[in-house]
Every structure is written in C-alpha cells, then in structure tokens.
Amino acid sequence: MQNNIPTPTHRLDMQTEPCPYPAIKTIEALRELGDDDILEVISDCPQSINNIPIDVKKHGYKLLHIDSSSPSVRYFVKR
Amino acid sequence: MSITHELKKMLISFWKPTPAVIALGVLSVYYFGITGTYWAVTGEFTRWGGHILESLGVDISDWGYFNIMGMKGNSLTRVDGVMIIGMFGGIIAATLWGNKLKFRLPASRIRIYQALIGGIIAGFGARLGMGCNLASLFTGIPQFSAHAWFFTIAMIVGVYFGVKFTQLKLFRSKIQMQKISCDVPQVMQKDSAKGFFTFGTIVFSLIIVWALYLIFFVGSTKLGIAMLFGSAFGLIIAKAQICFTSAFRDLFITGRSQMSRAIVIAMAVSTIGIFSYIMIGVAPKIMWAGPNTIIGGALFGFGIVVAGGCECGWMYRAVEGQTHFWIVGIGNVIGATLLAFVWDDIAPIVATSWPKINLLESFGAYGGLLFNYLLLFLLFLLILKIEKNYSNKLKAENYAK
C-alpha cells in the first residue's frame, strides 16, 4: 500500500475542522497549485469521503489516491 | 482470499452512500409495517429534555408538548428509546470496525458557538415542524402528510440562507496549505485498529443478543424488533457516512447532488411501500400543515448548516469522538425543550388550529399517490437545476481566467 502513495509537494491538514470545510479548502488550495504539484489533504471528518473525491473531479482536478485506513483520511489530489 | 477476510474488509471500508440511503428508505417502510411506528429520533430527544426537567424538580405534567410526545416509561421501555439504543449499537460497531474512533476537539471557539447555537436553532425548528428531516423525508412524505412537503421546501430555503451565512469571512477555516520539501510521514493511529475491530464485533453481538432476548424471552417483540432495526439504521448511516445536512447544503456550496438525488430516489421507493401498507389498513401519521411546519423547516435548515450536522448526523459523529457534535447534540435537546416550553402559547396559532392534510384523502388514494410522485419529480428537477446553475457559474469563472 505504502508504495502506491504519491509523494506530495503540498499538504493541507484539515484535522479538527468539520465538513464541509475540508472540501471547500481543498478546492481553494487546488486553484493555487501548479501543474506538477501534488496536494495531500488530511481530514478527520470521515464524511469527507463522500464529498472531497466527488468535488475534486467535478471541479476538473484529479484524485490520485485515498488512504482511509486510519481515523484521519488522506487524499492525494492534483490539478 | 478467505471468506472471513472478505467479510472483514467489508466491515472496515466505507459503504457507498446512494445504495445506503435507498436501503434506509426500504428499511423505514418495513419498520413502519412491522411496528406501526416511524423512524425518527428527535421525539425521543425531546423526551430526554423532559426527563432532565423532571429530575430538576420541574412539574411538566401540564406541558402540552410533552403530553403529545408521551412521557410514559423511559428509554428502555419506549419503542423510540430502544430503537435509538440499537442505533448507537450499530454506530459504535461501525466506528470501531472502520477504525474511525479519535478524540477531536473543535478547531476554534467560533465552531463551539456554531455547534451550540446551530444545534439549539435546529432542535427548536425540528420540533416546531413536528420532526427533523428523518420524520419528513422518511416518514412524512412517504406517508402522504402535506406538512412534510411544507417542512422540506422551507428546509431547503433555510439551508440556502445557512450556506450564505456560514460563508461569511468570520466562519471560514483559518487553516492554510503548507508547502513540503520532503515527505514527512504523518503519525497515524493504526496500531489500535485490530483491538478496536474485535471490540466492535462484541458491541454488535451484544446488541443483537439483547434484541433477541427481548423478543424471545421477555416477550417484548416490538421493542426487540425496534432495536434490531435501530442497529441496522445506525450501522448504515455510520458506515456510509450519511449526512442529510450535506444533501442540500453542498448542492449550493460545491454543486454536488449525489446525496440529494439519493434521498429523492429513496423517498420514491418508500412512497410505494408505505402506500401498500396504508391500503391494507395501517394508519399513516398525519400532522398539522400549519405555519409551524414552514417556520420550523426554515429554522431547522438554517440551524443544521450552522451546526454542521442534523439530529441523526450528530449521533455517529459524536460516537466517533468529534466533540463538536457532542455540543450539537446538547444544543438539539436544549432547542427541543425550549420549544416544549413555548408550545402551549404558540400552538393554537401556528399549529393545532390548522388542518391535518392527508394527500390520500385530498386527492383520493391513487390521485394522492400520483400527486406525491409528481412532487417528488419536481423536487428532483429542482435539484438538477441548482446543480446545473452551479456548473454554469463554474464554467463562466474558468472562462474568465
């Protein structure tokens, strides 16, 4: 599993913030990134599993990987 | 891969939300058919408020609202009470199986006020409108009670204003993105997962044994069945992270319609199911279609967005260790109790003098059925329209850049 995780260039640690803030901030952060940047979003709002992946794709960005094995879910996304 | 491994994987991972919501709709129909009662949680929370007042020495015997709710017995002897115990059982199991237990403190003081004040507004509004979104979406609308339609439409308007309000700068998250030069591995809470999983299995087994004991040894069939249903409801909302608040809120914020579409489909499925039970003589629950449902729905919609969760959403988040939602829960009970306090003064004006409208009586059985489906279809179109508006706005913004 560990091998599949891309190496991020940026991190958005949204732990302690409830939904929808993690999803909103993810979209805002992606707008600032360059084409080769990879963003790691960490959210301990498990409900983000139903919003971050969909919102990222809906806004035209790419979802690379999700690690949901621990209480804080990690999303790897890029432009 | 062994069967136990496959089963375990299923219990660890998240479940897909759309089938989960439809399953909840189907289950709520059978819950109604078998027990004659409705899947709802706020009524019982209101009774908790009443019991707290009683324990403080307040005489609530002449409070009209508590008389409507029925204060007899306690959480262990009331159908709603044991259903909620079952829900908590299912939620605890889902949380432990998925390794989602973590003590989280609110991010800032603003969030604490949001949780408490939003929780109070939502609790007050829900009870004013005779039930939260569960009572409207999974009970009221499929049971052809016009009040639930008023409540739902007003709720969507309330959600819209809640979204506008919480997008003010004051409420925005202060967290900033960090640039990282090398991959600093985050310390993750993984080691305890195995112990948690076993503990989750124990909790779920205990709830099932308790329910079966009620059915086969105590003879309280209805209580036992309610507990079994509750455990399934709880398991599903927690495993699929069902958030009814997000359904219409996120439609406005990020143009995501997945949950709201799923809810309309679930209502369409449960409508025909409930209809079949009503046709063979089970009595539906019809409430007053007065201004109380519109005011209550709008307050509820606004409150749940400010708080970040509704009456059933806070339950699984509170269990996961999100202290934010402990406060929302407390706010809900306070809000419901406040409503009970003012009910006798406002009820004749806004509620009890208004008619209870049963669509099956207003339009005839099949006319009412058709009318309900027509309204559901219009609601579905409204969702698609709001989603489309968001996409168009997004395209215009991208084009401008």
Short mmCIF file of N, CA, C and O in Angstrom, two decimals, chain B residues 267-323:
data_model
loop_
_atom_site.label_atom_id
_atom_site.label_comp_id
_atom_site.label_asym_id
_atom_site.label_seq_id
_atom_site.Cartn_x
_atom_site.Cartn_y
_atom_site.Cartn_z
N MET B 267 -37.08 8.29 -1.28
CA MET B 267 -38.46 8.66 -0.96
C MET B 267 -39.42 8.06 -1.97
O MET B 267 -40.53 7.64 -1.62
N ALA B 268 -39.00 8.02 -3.24
CA ALA B 268 -39.86 7.44 -4.28
C ALA B 268 -40.07 5.95 -4.00
O ALA B 268 -41.17 5.42 -4.16
N VAL B 269 -38.99 5.28 -3.56
CA VAL B 269 -39.09 3.85 -3.25
C VAL B 269 -39.98 3.64 -2.03
O VAL B 269 -40.87 2.78 -2.02
N SER B 270 -39.78 4.46 -0.98
CA SER B 270 -40.56 4.20 0.23
C SER B 270 -42.02 4.63 0.08
O SER B 270 -42.90 4.06 0.73
N THR B 271 -42.29 5.61 -0.82
CA THR B 271 -43.68 6.03 -1.02
C THR B 271 -44.58 4.86 -1.42
O THR B 271 -45.64 4.64 -0.83
N ILE B 272 -44.13 4.07 -2.39
CA ILE B 272 -44.98 2.96 -2.86
C ILE B 272 -45.08 1.88 -1.79
O ILE B 272 -46.13 1.24 -1.62
N GLY B 273 -44.00 1.72 -1.01
CA GLY B 273 -44.02 0.73 0.07
C GLY B 273 -45.01 1.10 1.16
O GLY B 273 -45.85 0.29 1.58
N ILE B 274 -44.93 2.36 1.61
CA ILE B 274 -45.85 2.83 2.66
C ILE B 274 -47.28 2.78 2.14
O ILE B 274 -48.20 2.36 2.86
N PHE B 275 -47.44 3.14 0.85
CA PHE B 275 -48.79 3.13 0.24
C PHE B 275 -49.42 1.75 0.38
O PHE B 275 -50.58 1.61 0.74
N SER B 276 -48.62 0.72 0.11
CA SER B 276 -49.18 -0.64 0.17
C SER B 276 -49.63 -0.98 1.59
O SER B 276 -50.65 -1.64 1.78
N TYR B 277 -48.90 -0.53 2.60
CA TYR B 277 -49.33 -0.79 3.98
C TYR B 277 -50.59 -0.02 4.34
O TYR B 277 -51.48 -0.53 5.00
N ILE B 278 -50.64 1.26 3.85
CA ILE B 278 -51.83 2.07 4.15
C ILE B 278 -53.06 1.43 3.51
O ILE B 278 -54.13 1.37 4.13
N MET B 279 -52.90 0.90 2.29
CA MET B 279 -54.03 0.28 1.59
C MET B 279 -54.57 -0.94 2.32
O MET B 279 -55.74 -1.29 2.18
N ILE B 280 -53.68 -1.62 3.10
CA ILE B 280 -54.21 -2.77 3.85
C ILE B 280 -54.57 -2.38 5.29
O ILE B 280 -54.78 -3.23 6.14
N GLY B 281 -54.60 -1.08 5.53
CA GLY B 281 -55.22 -0.64 6.78
C GLY B 281 -54.33 -0.08 7.87
O GLY B 281 -54.81 0.26 8.94
N VAL B 282 -53.01 0.01 7.64
CA VAL B 282 -52.15 0.61 8.66
C VAL B 282 -52.34 2.13 8.61
O VAL B 282 -52.35 2.71 7.52
N ALA B 283 -52.50 2.76 9.78
CA ALA B 283 -52.79 4.19 9.81
C ALA B 283 -51.51 5.02 9.61
O ALA B 283 -50.53 4.79 10.30
N PRO B 284 -51.54 5.95 8.66
CA PRO B 284 -50.37 6.82 8.50
C PRO B 284 -50.34 7.90 9.58
O PRO B 284 -51.33 8.11 10.28
N LYS B 285 -49.19 8.58 9.70
CA LYS B 285 -49.05 9.64 10.70
C LYS B 285 -49.19 10.97 9.97
O LYS B 285 -48.32 11.35 9.19
N ILE B 286 -50.30 11.65 10.19
CA ILE B 286 -50.54 12.92 9.51
C ILE B 286 -50.48 14.04 10.55
O ILE B 286 -51.09 13.93 11.61
N MET B 287 -49.71 15.09 10.27
CA MET B 287 -49.56 16.20 11.22
C MET B 287 -50.17 17.47 10.66
O MET B 287 -50.45 17.58 9.47
N TRP B 288 -50.34 18.46 11.54
CA TRP B 288 -50.93 19.75 11.14
C TRP B 288 -50.08 20.41 10.07
O TRP B 288 -48.86 20.55 10.23
N ALA B 289 -50.73 20.84 9.00
CA ALA B 289 -50.00 21.56 7.95
C ALA B 289 -50.19 23.05 8.17
O ALA B 289 -50.86 23.73 7.40
N GLY B 290 -49.62 23.56 9.23
CA GLY B 290 -49.75 24.98 9.57
C GLY B 290 -48.44 25.72 9.33
O GLY B 290 -47.46 25.14 8.86
N PRO B 291 -48.44 27.02 9.68
CA PRO B 291 -47.21 27.82 9.53
C PRO B 291 -46.06 27.25 10.36
O PRO B 291 -44.89 27.54 10.08
N ASN B 292 -46.40 26.45 11.38
CA ASN B 292 -45.33 25.85 12.21
C ASN B 292 -44.36 25.03 11.38
O ASN B 292 -43.15 25.04 11.63
N THR B 293 -44.89 24.33 10.35
CA THR B 293 -44.00 23.48 9.55
C THR B 293 -43.08 24.33 8.68
O THR B 293 -41.93 23.96 8.44
N ILE B 294 -43.59 25.49 8.23
CA ILE B 294 -42.76 26.35 7.37
C ILE B 294 -41.70 27.07 8.19
O ILE B 294 -40.52 27.05 7.85
N ILE B 295 -42.13 27.65 9.33
CA ILE B 295 -41.16 28.34 10.20
C ILE B 295 -40.16 27.31 10.74
O ILE B 295 -38.95 27.53 10.73
N GLY B 296 -40.69 26.18 11.20
CA GLY B 296 -39.83 25.13 11.77
C GLY B 296 -38.84 24.61 10.74
O GLY B 296 -37.66 24.44 11.03
N GLY B 297 -39.32 24.38 9.53
CA GLY B 297 -38.45 23.85 8.48
C GLY B 297 -37.33 24.82 8.14
O GLY B 297 -36.17 24.44 7.99
N ALA B 298 -37.68 26.12 8.03
CA ALA B 298 -36.67 27.12 7.69
C ALA B 298 -35.63 27.23 8.81
O ALA B 298 -34.42 27.27 8.55
N LEU B 299 -36.10 27.28 10.07
CA LEU B 299 -35.17 27.35 11.21
C LEU B 299 -34.28 26.11 11.24
O LEU B 299 -33.07 26.20 11.44
N PHE B 300 -34.90 24.95 11.02
CA PHE B 300 -34.16 23.69 11.04
C PHE B 300 -33.07 23.69 9.96
O PHE B 300 -31.91 23.38 10.22
N GLY B 301 -33.43 24.09 8.74
CA GLY B 301 -32.47 24.11 7.64
C GLY B 301 -31.30 25.04 7.92
O GLY B 301 -30.14 24.69 7.70
N PHE B 302 -31.62 26.22 8.46
CA PHE B 302 -30.59 27.19 8.81
C PHE B 302 -29.70 26.63 9.94
O PHE B 302 -28.47 26.66 9.84
N GLY B 303 -30.35 26.08 10.95
CA GLY B 303 -29.62 25.58 12.12
C GLY B 303 -28.67 24.43 11.79
O GLY B 303 -27.53 24.42 12.27
N ILE B 304 -29.12 23.48 10.98
CA ILE B 304 -28.25 22.33 10.69
C ILE B 304 -27.01 22.75 9.91
O ILE B 304 -25.93 22.19 10.10
N VAL B 305 -27.14 23.76 9.05
CA VAL B 305 -25.95 24.20 8.30
C VAL B 305 -24.98 24.92 9.23
O VAL B 305 -23.77 24.70 9.18
N VAL B 306 -25.51 25.78 10.11
CA VAL B 306 -24.65 26.48 11.07
C VAL B 306 -23.94 25.46 11.97
O VAL B 306 -22.73 25.53 12.20
N ALA B 307 -24.70 24.47 12.44
CA ALA B 307 -24.14 23.47 13.37
C ALA B 307 -23.23 22.47 12.65
O ALA B 307 -22.31 21.93 13.24
N GLY B 308 -23.49 22.20 11.39
CA GLY B 308 -22.69 21.24 10.63
C GLY B 308 -23.26 19.83 10.66
O GLY B 308 -22.66 18.91 10.13
N GLY B 309 -24.41 19.67 11.28
CA GLY B 309 -24.99 18.32 11.30
C GLY B 309 -26.40 18.36 11.85
O GLY B 309 -26.76 19.27 12.57
N CYS B 310 -27.19 17.36 11.46
CA CYS B 310 -28.58 17.32 11.91
C CYS B 310 -28.73 16.32 13.03
O CYS B 310 -27.76 15.79 13.56
N GLU B 311 -29.98 16.02 13.34
CA GLU B 311 -30.27 15.20 14.51
C GLU B 311 -29.76 13.77 14.41
O GLU B 311 -29.48 13.15 15.42
N CYS B 312 -29.72 13.22 13.21
CA CYS B 312 -29.19 11.86 13.17
C CYS B 312 -27.70 11.89 12.81
O CYS B 312 -26.95 11.00 13.16
N GLY B 313 -27.26 12.97 12.16
CA GLY B 313 -25.86 13.09 11.79
C GLY B 313 -24.94 13.27 12.99
O GLY B 313 -23.81 12.77 12.99
N TRP B 314 -25.43 14.01 14.01
CA TRP B 314 -24.53 14.21 15.15
C TRP B 314 -24.30 12.91 15.90
O TRP B 314 -23.26 12.73 16.53
N MET B 315 -25.27 11.97 15.80
CA MET B 315 -25.16 10.74 16.60
C MET B 315 -23.88 9.97 16.28
O MET B 315 -23.11 9.63 17.16
N TYR B 316 -23.65 9.70 14.99
CA TYR B 316 -22.46 8.89 14.69
C TYR B 316 -21.17 9.69 14.81
O TYR B 316 -20.13 9.15 15.15
N ARG B 317 -21.26 11.01 14.59
CA ARG B 317 -20.05 11.81 14.73
C ARG B 317 -19.67 11.97 16.20
O ARG B 317 -18.48 12.01 16.54
N ALA B 318 -20.68 12.04 17.06
CA ALA B 318 -20.39 12.13 18.49
C ALA B 318 -19.68 10.85 18.94
O ALA B 318 -18.71 10.89 19.69
N VAL B 319 -20.16 9.70 18.43
CA VAL B 319 -19.56 8.42 18.80
C VAL B 319 -18.12 8.33 18.27
O VAL B 319 -17.23 7.79 18.93
N GLU B 320 -17.87 8.90 17.10
CA GLU B 320 -16.51 8.86 16.53
C GLU B 320 -15.52 9.69 17.34
O GLU B 320 -14.32 9.65 17.08
N GLY B 321 -16.05 10.47 18.29
CA GLY B 321 -15.15 11.27 19.14
C GLY B 321 -15.04 12.72 18.70
O GLY B 321 -14.13 13.43 19.12
N GLN B 322 -15.96 13.16 17.81
CA GLN B 322 -15.94 14.56 17.39
C GLN B 322 -16.70 15.39 18.44
O GLN B 322 -17.93 15.45 18.41
N THR B 323 -15.97 16.01 19.35
CA THR B 323 -16.61 16.73 20.47
C THR B 323 -17.54 17.83 19.97
O THR B 323 -18.51 18.17 20.63
#
